[in-house]
């Protein structure tokens, strides 16, 4: 197990204990979060739709100021769009509503930036925008200001990662997201996941994972970036977090951390686990077998001192040499 954990860490997979490495080998269900996990965290603003009398710069400025303190990938892309133009001190009293958006006071106005659920919760009349990616609605003091469309591109390795998981023996892949249905279905179609559930709040994600846990025979792994999904990470049999862009809470709550955010590493981790377990069983059978044989031969008066030394020290050395194979993970 030390060898397996060491080998995995060389590939940027941090496994927090041998029990998790063992559990990975019997993973049958893998559940993914969408934003930041399967899709790129660095998306870009594609379209600004303004309400009458609002300029694009004003819309983007207000949104960026409200998103100043958010670590959500969506917030980062809104800030990047305005570059250095926005003074951080404009946004005050920021409150993140997980799975919906942010509320903040910007220049003395009560600003909301988030999805349709957030607007509905504050009874704001908005015009739904049809764009291929995620859409954010912006409102100030109860008036709708406009919408910001953000391109949500699938990570380059994500399609292969899902296919590779199937090849590694995972029976079911599921995607959970707080995003709207249309976007979720589009991404799910592109990736060929078996099941997709959209418009979920963090608590709904836990409920979905609990339902899957009660139906599955093997182990269930959840992969997320920890933004709005840290509770699920700790609820799953194996919580896998994206380490590079994931939150500290995710890295803390997770059992396995992927340091480079590459979803392809999940199937690698499963293969490392299987190889490691195979070596463990080989060693157990080998050590007990030789010792048993030596015991029997000893009882019959055939085994001598040298056979006993081989059964003890020799077997140990061979088992250690065999275990060193677990460090070799490059060709998995
Ligand atoms: P996912 O489950 O796909 O990772 P989240 O649960 O993090 O998505 O977020 C769900 C939705 O909530 C987003 O699609 C977005 O519409 C909205 N949202 C969440 N956080 C923010 C934020 N900081 N700013 C604006 N919108 C947000
Ligand atoms: Mg997320």
PDB file of C-alpha atoms and ligand atoms in Angstrom, residues 33 35 225 227 229, ligand 2:
ATOM      1  CA  UNK A  33     -19.997  17.561 -10.370  1.00  0.00           C
ATOM      2  CA  UNK A  35     -18.718  23.052 -13.211  1.00  0.00           C
ATOM      3  CA  UNK A 225     -14.193  20.854  -6.919  1.00  0.00           C
ATOM      4  CA  UNK A 227     -17.473  24.662  -4.456  1.00  0.00           C
ATOM      5  CA  UNK A 229     -20.295  20.172  -3.084  1.00  0.00           C
TER       6      UNK A 229
HETATM    7 MG1  LIG B   2     -19.007  22.894  -8.929  1.00  0.00          MG
END
